[in-house]
mmCIF file of C-alpha atoms in Angstrom:
data_model
loop_
_atom_site.group_PDB
_atom_site.id
_atom_site.type_symbol
_atom_site.label_atom_id
_atom_site.label_comp_id
_atom_site.label_asym_id
_atom_site.label_seq_id
_atom_site.Cartn_x
_atom_site.Cartn_y
_atom_site.Cartn_z
ATOM 1 C CA MET A 22 -108.309 147.443 132.958
ATOM 2 C CA PRO A 23 -109.234 148.925 129.655
ATOM 3 C CA SER A 24 -109.991 152.429 129.701
ATOM 4 C CA GLU A 25 -111.444 155.188 127.521
ATOM 5 C CA THR A 26 -108.673 157.343 128.564
ATOM 6 C CA ALA A 27 -105.967 155.014 128.421
ATOM 7 C CA TRP A 28 -104.473 157.127 125.383
ATOM 8 C CA GLY A 29 -104.715 160.542 127.393
ATOM 9 C CA GLN A 30 -107.842 161.050 125.458
ATOM 10 C CA PRO A 31 -111.233 162.758 127.590
ATOM 11 C CA THR A 32 -114.030 160.415 127.713
ATOM 12 C CA ILE A 33 -116.552 160.015 125.080
ATOM 13 C CA THR A 34 -119.162 162.621 124.908
ATOM 14 C CA GLN A 35 -122.567 163.104 123.225
ATOM 15 C CA ALA A 36 -120.782 166.392 122.335
ATOM 16 C CA LEU A 37 -117.888 165.120 120.121
ATOM 17 C CA VAL A 38 -119.914 162.696 118.406
ATOM 18 C CA ASP A 39 -122.098 165.497 117.470
ATOM 19 C CA LYS A 40 -119.156 166.927 116.167
ATOM 20 C CA VAL A 41 -117.968 164.158 114.426
ATOM 21 C CA LYS A 42 -121.887 163.664 112.373
ATOM 22 C CA ALA A 43 -121.600 167.630 111.828
ATOM 23 C CA ALA A 44 -118.162 167.151 109.781
ATOM 24 C CA GLY A 45 -119.747 164.586 107.380
ATOM 25 C CA PHE A 46 -119.193 161.321 108.832
ATOM 26 C CA LYS A 47 -121.966 158.723 108.731
ATOM 27 C CA THR A 48 -120.320 156.019 110.526
ATOM 28 C CA ILE A 49 -118.444 155.845 113.474
ATOM 29 C CA ARG A 50 -116.371 152.609 114.806
ATOM 30 C CA ILE A 51 -115.913 152.048 118.684
ATOM 31 C CA PRO A 52 -112.953 149.841 119.187
ATOM 32 C CA VAL A 53 -113.829 147.987 122.810
ATOM 33 C CA SER A 54 -111.429 146.188 125.237
ATOM 34 C CA TYR A 55 -112.977 143.815 127.681
ATOM 35 C CA LEU A 56 -109.646 142.723 129.218
ATOM 36 C CA ASN A 57 -109.787 142.247 133.190
ATOM 37 C CA HIS A 58 -113.465 143.442 132.722
ATOM 38 C CA ILE A 59 -114.220 140.084 132.388
ATOM 39 C CA GLY A 60 -114.942 137.717 135.665
ATOM 40 C CA ALA A 61 -114.371 134.148 135.865
ATOM 41 C CA ALA A 62 -115.035 130.884 134.611
ATOM 42 C CA PRO A 63 -117.404 129.187 133.073
ATOM 43 C CA ASN A 64 -119.796 132.065 132.693
ATOM 44 C CA TYR A 65 -117.124 134.764 132.177
ATOM 45 C CA PRO A 66 -119.092 137.919 133.067
ATOM 46 C CA VAL A 67 -118.546 141.264 131.531
ATOM 47 C CA ASN A 68 -118.524 144.088 134.175
ATOM 48 C CA ALA A 69 -122.011 145.725 134.427
ATOM 49 C CA ALA A 70 -120.570 149.028 134.730
ATOM 50 C CA TRP A 71 -118.360 148.425 131.579
ATOM 51 C CA LEU A 72 -121.022 146.934 129.360
ATOM 52 C CA ASN A 73 -123.368 149.819 130.610
ATOM 53 C CA ARG A 74 -120.777 152.487 129.163
ATOM 54 C CA ILE A 75 -120.321 150.936 126.091
ATOM 55 C CA GLN A 76 -123.803 150.838 125.454
ATOM 56 C CA GLN A 77 -124.266 154.604 126.364
ATOM 57 C CA VAL A 78 -121.381 155.189 123.925
ATOM 58 C CA VAL A 79 -122.846 153.339 121.300
ATOM 59 C CA ASP A 80 -126.312 155.005 122.109
ATOM 60 C CA TYR A 81 -124.621 158.414 121.550
ATOM 61 C CA ALA A 82 -124.579 157.673 117.981
ATOM 62 C CA TYR A 83 -126.820 155.246 117.323
ATOM 63 C CA GLN A 84 -129.636 157.239 118.459
ATOM 64 C CA ARG A 85 -128.299 160.374 115.945
ATOM 65 C CA GLY A 86 -128.875 157.784 113.161
ATOM 66 C CA LEU A 87 -124.855 157.119 112.345
ATOM 67 C CA TYR A 88 -124.059 153.646 111.288
ATOM 68 C CA VAL A 89 -121.997 151.939 114.439
ATOM 69 C CA LEU A 90 -119.577 149.444 114.575
ATOM 70 C CA ILE A 91 -118.571 147.625 117.921
ATOM 71 C CA ASN A 92 -115.634 145.193 118.240
ATOM 72 C CA MET A 93 -113.474 143.117 120.703
ATOM 73 C CA HIS A 94 -110.263 145.293 120.029
ATOM 74 C CA GLY A 95 -107.425 145.014 122.553
ATOM 75 C CA ASP A 96 -107.903 141.545 123.792
ATOM 76 C CA GLY A 97 -105.949 139.971 121.212
ATOM 77 C CA TYR A 98 -102.839 141.964 121.416
ATOM 78 C CA LYS A 99 -99.785 140.162 122.864
ATOM 79 C CA SER A 100 -98.150 143.966 123.698
ATOM 80 C CA VAL A 101 -101.856 144.286 126.064
ATOM 81 C CA THR A 102 -101.608 143.819 129.779
ATOM 82 C CA GLY A 103 -104.102 140.847 130.342
ATOM 83 C CA SER A 104 -104.804 140.253 126.803
ATOM 84 C CA TRP A 105 -106.119 136.540 126.150
ATOM 85 C CA LEU A 106 -107.604 136.149 122.840
ATOM 86 C CA ILE A 107 -104.262 134.514 121.398
ATOM 87 C CA CYS A 108 -104.220 132.707 118.664
ATOM 88 C CA ASP A 109 -101.176 130.431 119.417
ATOM 89 C CA ALA A 110 -101.828 130.169 122.738
ATOM 90 C CA GLY A 111 -101.879 126.613 124.678
ATOM 91 C CA ASN A 112 -105.246 126.688 126.282
ATOM 92 C CA GLN A 113 -107.219 127.192 123.011
ATOM 93 C CA ALA A 114 -110.389 125.564 124.448
ATOM 94 C CA ALA A 115 -110.733 127.650 127.283
ATOM 95 C CA VAL A 116 -109.968 131.344 125.074
ATOM 96 C CA LYS A 117 -112.892 129.846 122.752
ATOM 97 C CA ALA A 118 -114.928 129.318 125.968
ATOM 98 C CA LYS A 119 -114.181 133.099 127.038
ATOM 99 C CA TYR A 120 -114.724 134.552 123.738
ATOM 100 C CA GLN A 121 -117.986 132.685 123.117
ATOM 101 C CA LYS A 122 -119.418 134.094 126.430
ATOM 102 C CA VAL A 123 -118.160 137.542 126.010
ATOM 103 C CA TRP A 124 -119.801 137.815 122.650
ATOM 104 C CA GLN A 125 -122.844 136.230 123.799
ATOM 105 C CA GLN A 126 -123.523 139.106 126.480
ATOM 106 C CA VAL A 127 -122.647 142.142 124.414
ATOM 107 C CA ALA A 128 -124.837 140.672 121.680
ATOM 108 C CA THR A 129 -127.826 139.881 124.001
ATOM 109 C CA ARG A 130 -127.443 143.468 125.348
ATOM 110 C CA PHE A 131 -127.719 144.640 121.832
ATOM 111 C CA ALA A 132 -130.099 142.595 120.032
ATOM 112 C CA GLY A 133 -132.868 144.963 120.127
ATOM 113 C CA TYR A 134 -130.659 147.539 117.973
ATOM 114 C CA ASP A 135 -131.572 147.809 114.347
ATOM 115 C CA GLN A 136 -129.122 147.638 111.594
ATOM 116 C CA HIS A 137 -127.529 150.901 111.895
ATOM 117 C CA LEU A 138 -125.210 148.638 114.404
ATOM 118 C CA ILE A 139 -122.610 146.371 113.185
ATOM 119 C CA LEU A 140 -120.346 143.439 115.576
ATOM 120 C CA GLU A 141 -116.986 143.164 114.378
ATOM 121 C CA SER A 142 -115.540 139.742 115.788
ATOM 122 C CA MET A 143 -112.119 141.120 116.276
ATOM 123 C CA ASN A 144 -109.173 143.748 115.404
ATOM 124 C CA GLU A 145 -105.960 142.947 113.871
ATOM 125 C CA GLU A 146 -105.835 139.201 115.149
ATOM 126 C CA PHE A 147 -102.431 137.541 114.353
ATOM 127 C CA ASP A 148 -99.622 135.675 116.194
ATOM 128 C CA GLY A 149 -97.452 138.657 116.754
ATOM 129 C CA GLN A 150 -94.938 138.482 114.084
ATOM 130 C CA TYR A 151 -95.182 140.102 110.892
ATOM 131 C CA GLY A 152 -94.032 136.977 108.399
ATOM 132 C CA THR A 153 -96.323 134.748 106.530
ATOM 133 C CA PRO A 154 -99.325 133.400 108.408
ATOM 134 C CA THR A 155 -98.771 130.351 110.576
ATOM 135 C CA GLN A 156 -101.105 127.188 111.597
ATOM 136 C CA PRO A 157 -102.625 126.149 113.654
ATOM 137 C CA CYS A 158 -102.845 130.291 114.448
ATOM 138 C CA TYR A 159 -104.770 130.999 111.303
ATOM 139 C CA SER A 160 -107.524 128.018 111.854
ATOM 140 C CA ASN A 161 -107.969 129.763 115.273
ATOM 141 C CA ILE A 162 -108.555 132.622 113.982
ATOM 142 C CA ASN A 163 -111.063 130.945 111.772
ATOM 143 C CA ALA A 164 -112.506 129.248 114.518
ATOM 144 C CA TYR A 165 -112.882 132.362 116.610
ATOM 145 C CA ASN A 166 -114.989 133.969 113.837
ATOM 146 C CA GLN A 167 -117.114 131.033 113.437
ATOM 147 C CA ILE A 168 -117.675 131.040 117.096
ATOM 148 C CA PHE A 169 -118.596 134.524 116.793
ATOM 149 C CA VAL A 170 -121.245 134.473 114.161
ATOM 150 C CA ASP A 171 -122.852 131.620 115.390
ATOM 151 C CA THR A 172 -122.849 133.039 118.835
ATOM 152 C CA VAL A 173 -124.523 136.315 117.698
ATOM 153 C CA ARG A 174 -127.014 134.752 115.495
ATOM 154 C CA ARG A 175 -128.294 132.452 118.538
ATOM 155 C CA THR A 176 -128.808 135.691 120.794
ATOM 156 C CA GLY A 177 -132.169 136.506 118.141
ATOM 157 C CA GLY A 178 -134.175 139.444 117.850
ATOM 158 C CA ASN A 179 -132.402 141.607 115.027
ATOM 159 C CA ASN A 180 -128.939 139.587 115.538
ATOM 160 C CA ALA A 181 -130.449 136.692 113.878
ATOM 161 C CA SER A 182 -130.135 139.503 110.567
ATOM 162 C CA ARG A 183 -127.828 141.634 111.645
ATOM 163 C CA TRP A 184 -124.458 142.443 109.262
ATOM 164 C CA LEU A 185 -121.346 141.003 111.270
ATOM 165 C CA LEU A 186 -117.854 142.158 110.422
ATOM 166 C CA VAL A 187 -115.091 139.619 109.909
ATOM 167 C CA PRO A 188 -111.197 139.748 109.415
ATOM 168 C CA GLY A 189 -108.786 137.639 108.463
ATOM 169 C CA TRP A 190 -104.926 137.238 109.432
ATOM 170 C CA ASN A 191 -104.321 140.733 111.078
ATOM 171 C CA THR A 192 -107.132 142.338 108.614
ATOM 172 C CA ASN A 193 -103.793 141.962 105.828
ATOM 173 C CA ILE A 194 -105.333 142.323 102.495
ATOM 174 C CA ASP A 195 -102.343 139.964 100.909
ATOM 175 C CA TYR A 196 -103.162 137.268 103.918
ATOM 176 C CA THR A 197 -106.832 137.691 103.353
ATOM 177 C CA THR A 198 -107.370 137.467 99.906
ATOM 178 C CA GLY A 199 -104.675 135.037 99.340
ATOM 179 C CA ASN A 200 -104.216 131.325 99.644
ATOM 180 C CA TYR A 201 -102.948 131.635 103.345
ATOM 181 C CA GLY A 202 -105.925 130.013 105.027
ATOM 182 C CA PHE A 203 -108.557 132.356 105.527
ATOM 183 C CA VAL A 204 -112.151 130.800 105.853
ATOM 184 C CA MET A 205 -114.950 132.748 105.534
ATOM 185 C CA PRO A 206 -117.549 131.617 108.466
ATOM 186 C CA THR A 207 -120.610 129.930 107.525
ATOM 187 C CA ASP A 208 -124.120 131.282 108.524
ATOM 188 C CA GLN A 209 -126.279 128.754 109.766
ATOM 189 C CA PHE A 210 -128.424 130.393 112.073
ATOM 190 C CA ARG A 211 -129.232 133.434 110.557
ATOM 191 C CA SER A 212 -133.042 134.475 110.186
ATOM 192 C CA PRO A 213 -134.863 132.789 107.370
ATOM 193 C CA SER A 214 -136.360 136.264 106.620
ATOM 194 C CA ILE A 215 -132.796 137.333 104.910
ATOM 195 C CA PRO A 216 -133.321 136.354 100.940
ATOM 196 C CA ALA A 217 -131.549 133.339 100.531
ATOM 197 C CA ALA A 218 -129.045 134.985 97.996
ATOM 198 C CA GLU A 219 -128.034 137.652 100.226
ATOM 199 C CA LYS A 220 -124.987 137.752 102.609
ATOM 200 C CA ARG A 221 -124.982 139.195 105.940
ATOM 201 C CA LEU A 222 -121.519 138.924 106.113
ATOM 202 C CA MET A 223 -118.954 141.354 105.723
ATOM 203 C CA ILE A 224 -115.057 141.093 105.046
ATOM 204 C CA SER A 225 -112.740 143.508 107.452
ATOM 205 C CA VAL A 226 -109.160 145.138 106.116
ATOM 206 C CA HIS A 227 -107.110 147.793 107.206
ATOM 207 C CA TYR A 228 -104.880 149.814 104.626
ATOM 208 C CA TYR A 229 -101.892 151.491 106.153
ATOM 209 C CA SER A 230 -99.440 151.327 102.889
ATOM 210 C CA PRO A 231 -96.854 151.894 102.612
ATOM 211 C CA TRP A 232 -96.241 152.170 106.454
ATOM 212 C CA ASP A 233 -93.096 153.896 105.586
ATOM 213 C CA PHE A 234 -95.570 157.037 104.661
ATOM 214 C CA ALA A 235 -98.481 155.851 106.647
ATOM 215 C CA GLY A 236 -97.028 154.903 109.871
ATOM 216 C CA GLU A 237 -93.404 154.647 110.398
ATOM 217 C CA GLU A 238 -92.530 157.459 112.759
ATOM 218 C CA ASN A 239 -89.284 159.292 111.405
ATOM 219 C CA GLY A 240 -89.327 162.170 109.122
ATOM 220 C CA THR A 241 -88.173 160.382 105.687
ATOM 221 C CA ILE A 242 -90.976 159.879 103.934
ATOM 222 C CA THR A 243 -93.308 162.535 104.213
ATOM 223 C CA GLN A 244 -94.980 162.809 100.736
ATOM 224 C CA TRP A 245 -97.142 159.986 98.571
ATOM 225 C CA GLY A 246 -98.970 159.954 95.055
ATOM 226 C CA ARG A 247 -98.783 161.241 92.043
ATOM 227 C CA ASN A 248 -98.638 164.592 93.092
ATOM 228 C CA ALA A 249 -95.504 164.205 95.177
ATOM 229 C CA THR A 250 -92.870 166.798 94.162
ATOM 230 C CA ASN A 251 -89.310 165.127 96.115
ATOM 231 C CA PRO A 252 -88.901 161.659 95.371
ATOM 232 C CA ALA A 253 -86.436 161.239 98.077
ATOM 233 C CA LYS A 254 -89.322 161.313 100.368
ATOM 234 C CA LYS A 255 -91.515 159.314 98.401
ATOM 235 C CA SER A 256 -91.842 155.879 99.049
ATOM 236 C CA THR A 257 -90.549 153.271 96.369
ATOM 237 C CA TRP A 258 -93.558 151.245 96.694
ATOM 238 C CA GLY A 259 -97.545 151.358 98.198
ATOM 239 C CA GLN A 260 -98.939 154.289 95.437
ATOM 240 C CA GLU A 261 -101.840 154.707 93.546
ATOM 241 C CA ASP A 262 -101.407 151.439 91.451
ATOM 242 C CA TYR A 263 -100.686 149.431 94.421
ATOM 243 C CA LEU A 264 -104.114 150.735 96.435
ATOM 244 C CA ASP A 265 -105.782 149.725 93.416
ATOM 245 C CA ALA A 266 -104.879 146.140 93.077
ATOM 246 C CA GLN A 267 -104.793 145.712 96.602
ATOM 247 C CA LEU A 268 -108.490 146.618 96.872
ATOM 248 C CA LYS A 269 -109.407 144.995 93.470
ATOM 249 C CA ALA A 270 -108.304 141.707 95.279
ATOM 250 C CA VAL A 271 -110.609 142.359 97.628
ATOM 251 C CA ARG A 272 -113.632 143.071 95.303
ATOM 252 C CA ASP A 273 -112.334 139.901 93.322
ATOM 253 C CA VAL A 274 -112.362 137.469 96.501
ATOM 254 C CA PHE A 275 -114.913 138.626 98.282
ATOM 255 C CA VAL A 276 -117.389 141.580 97.093
ATOM 256 C CA SER A 277 -118.145 139.683 93.695
ATOM 257 C CA LYS A 278 -119.580 137.166 95.929
ATOM 258 C CA GLY A 279 -121.870 138.940 97.616
ATOM 259 C CA TYR A 280 -119.428 139.669 100.945
ATOM 260 C CA PRO A 281 -119.633 143.445 101.276
ATOM 261 C CA ALA A 282 -115.960 144.748 102.500
ATOM 262 C CA VAL A 283 -115.312 147.591 104.991
ATOM 263 C CA VAL A 284 -111.578 148.952 105.184
ATOM 264 C CA GLY A 285 -112.016 149.116 109.255
ATOM 265 C CA GLU A 286 -109.013 151.406 109.288
ATOM 266 C CA TYR A 287 -106.629 153.667 107.181
ATOM 267 C CA GLY A 288 -105.035 156.929 107.772
ATOM 268 C CA SER A 289 -101.493 158.319 107.527
ATOM 269 C CA VAL A 290 -99.593 160.114 110.775
ATOM 270 C CA ASP A 291 -98.604 163.522 110.703
ATOM 271 C CA LYS A 292 -95.171 164.255 109.986
ATOM 272 C CA SER A 293 -95.821 168.353 108.857
ATOM 273 C CA ALA A 294 -92.802 168.723 111.506
ATOM 274 C CA PHE A 295 -90.302 167.268 108.670
ATOM 275 C CA ASP A 296 -92.050 168.873 105.853
ATOM 276 C CA SER A 297 -94.599 171.592 105.928
ATOM 277 C CA ALA A 298 -96.697 169.886 102.448
ATOM 278 C CA ASN A 299 -96.991 166.746 104.398
ATOM 279 C CA ASN A 300 -100.859 167.183 105.339
ATOM 280 C CA ARG A 301 -101.479 167.489 102.057
ATOM 281 C CA TYR A 302 -100.236 164.078 100.684
ATOM 282 C CA ARG A 303 -102.139 163.012 103.577
ATOM 283 C CA ALA A 304 -105.145 164.314 102.112
ATOM 284 C CA ASP A 305 -104.413 162.916 98.576
ATOM 285 C CA PHE A 306 -103.648 159.437 100.458
ATOM 286 C CA ALA A 307 -107.138 159.813 102.307
ATOM 287 C CA ARG A 308 -109.121 160.528 99.104
ATOM 288 C CA ALA A 309 -107.206 157.901 97.236
ATOM 289 C CA VAL A 310 -108.413 154.865 99.469
ATOM 290 C CA VAL A 311 -112.002 156.335 99.955
ATOM 291 C CA SER A 312 -112.252 156.773 95.904
ATOM 292 C CA THR A 313 -110.989 153.632 95.410
ATOM 293 C CA ALA A 314 -112.648 151.711 98.281
ATOM 294 C CA LYS A 315 -115.733 153.377 96.470
ATOM 295 C CA LYS A 316 -114.730 151.773 93.009
ATOM 296 C CA TYR A 317 -114.636 148.135 94.244
ATOM 297 C CA GLY A 318 -117.945 148.252 96.212
ATOM 298 C CA ALA A 319 -115.902 148.936 99.734
ATOM 299 C CA ALA A 320 -116.573 151.450 102.444
ATOM 300 C CA ALA A 321 -113.682 152.996 104.421
ATOM 301 C CA VAL A 322 -114.008 153.921 107.929
ATOM 302 C CA TYR A 323 -110.835 156.687 109.169
ATOM 303 C CA TRP A 324 -108.747 155.599 112.269
ATOM 304 C CA ASP A 325 -108.590 158.839 114.418
ATOM 305 C CA ASN A 326 -106.502 158.194 117.472
ATOM 306 C CA GLY A 327 -107.382 161.300 119.010
ATOM 307 C CA TYR A 328 -103.935 162.422 118.982
ATOM 308 C CA ASN A 329 -102.798 165.763 117.110
ATOM 309 C CA GLY A 330 -99.192 165.933 118.093
ATOM 310 C CA GLN A 331 -96.406 164.842 115.780
ATOM 311 C CA TYR A 332 -97.478 161.175 114.618
ATOM 312 C CA GLY A 333 -100.586 161.476 115.207
ATOM 313 C CA LEU A 334 -103.973 160.498 113.218
ATOM 314 C CA GLY A 335 -106.538 163.225 115.078
ATOM 315 C CA LEU A 336 -108.572 164.887 112.875
ATOM 316 C CA PHE A 337 -110.628 166.388 116.237
ATOM 317 C CA ASN A 338 -109.773 167.924 119.250
ATOM 318 C CA ARG A 339 -111.976 165.571 121.445
ATOM 319 C CA ALA A 340 -111.165 167.893 124.451
ATOM 320 C CA ALA A 341 -111.858 171.251 122.669
ATOM 321 C CA LEU A 342 -114.242 169.936 120.340
ATOM 322 C CA THR A 343 -112.759 171.596 117.114
ATOM 323 C CA VAL A 344 -111.906 170.108 113.942
ATOM 324 C CA THR A 345 -107.874 169.737 113.295
ATOM 325 C CA GLN A 346 -107.532 168.543 109.787
ATOM 326 C CA GLN A 347 -110.235 170.102 107.926
ATOM 327 C CA GLY A 348 -108.299 169.712 104.749
ATOM 328 C CA ILE A 349 -108.330 165.663 105.330
ATOM 329 C CA ILE A 350 -111.901 165.740 105.745
ATOM 330 C CA ASP A 351 -112.345 167.541 102.774
ATOM 331 C CA ALA A 352 -110.653 164.883 100.736
ATOM 332 C CA ILE A 353 -112.344 161.945 102.230
ATOM 333 C CA ARG A 354 -115.838 163.660 101.222
ATOM 334 C CA ALA A 355 -114.343 164.458 97.907
ATOM 335 C CA GLY A 356 -113.076 160.886 97.622
ATOM 336 C CA LEU A 357 -116.688 159.314 98.347
ATOM 337 C CA ALA A 358 -118.026 162.419 95.771
ATOM 338 C CA SER A 359 -115.819 161.045 92.883
#
């Protein structure tokens, strides 16, 4: 069963959301898993209590005037027990039917919400291998995105004109912008009230490059960017020039054609146990991602996994309702102001 407390976190409260807003954030992305809260075919009913709780958590942010993103997060991870949104599974007809029914229920629940709510089709969907995208897996991902757009639109209300967020292969920039098979969904059921020239679809990418700095759980690479003082602790790739080229590619392929982009996750893990200066470079990284995203017309959403120990990404202590990384928050705000 998916659970709010699966990663040892307290349940989400209004007070936590208020703390995030008070720190200056205007958007909260809420990852949602469904898994065994989905009932049997053919209707695949989502457990009512779970759907109610999703709405309650959305309301904590939505009713404070924040922008809220919700998605289908863990249902496509092969590493998660009960996952089913598997792009290289054999039973694609059943997968697609289940996916359609779940999004139909979720979208119907939120049809009356205004444009502060954004729906995101899925999260880091791929075959679990980190090589070049494969077929027919990528075609199935495209099909999921199309089902998502069509299903949400047809539930009516504000969903007919809502901004919808879709990713490519594993939210990887190269595999989404390059010639690897991504197809932007069509939007044939959208409201006629939307100006004809305006898109209401957005592209989702994640940014954790270079991984040896941002995600690898060891003390080898602890510094990043032009301010790094120790070449041995700095990655041989993935610095400011690489970041610029990556987000420029997103701009050139999508934003320039009217599809806004969201860097739906970014961040770097805490390695201050190995290098006392690490948090300064983490802040430099966050500032650079935000400012470069802004430069190329994208919004950026920091991935706070609630953990503040070694290799954690937390900016807040969710139990104590305190800020733990004010320097990174300041850097995010500075990047947005630059």
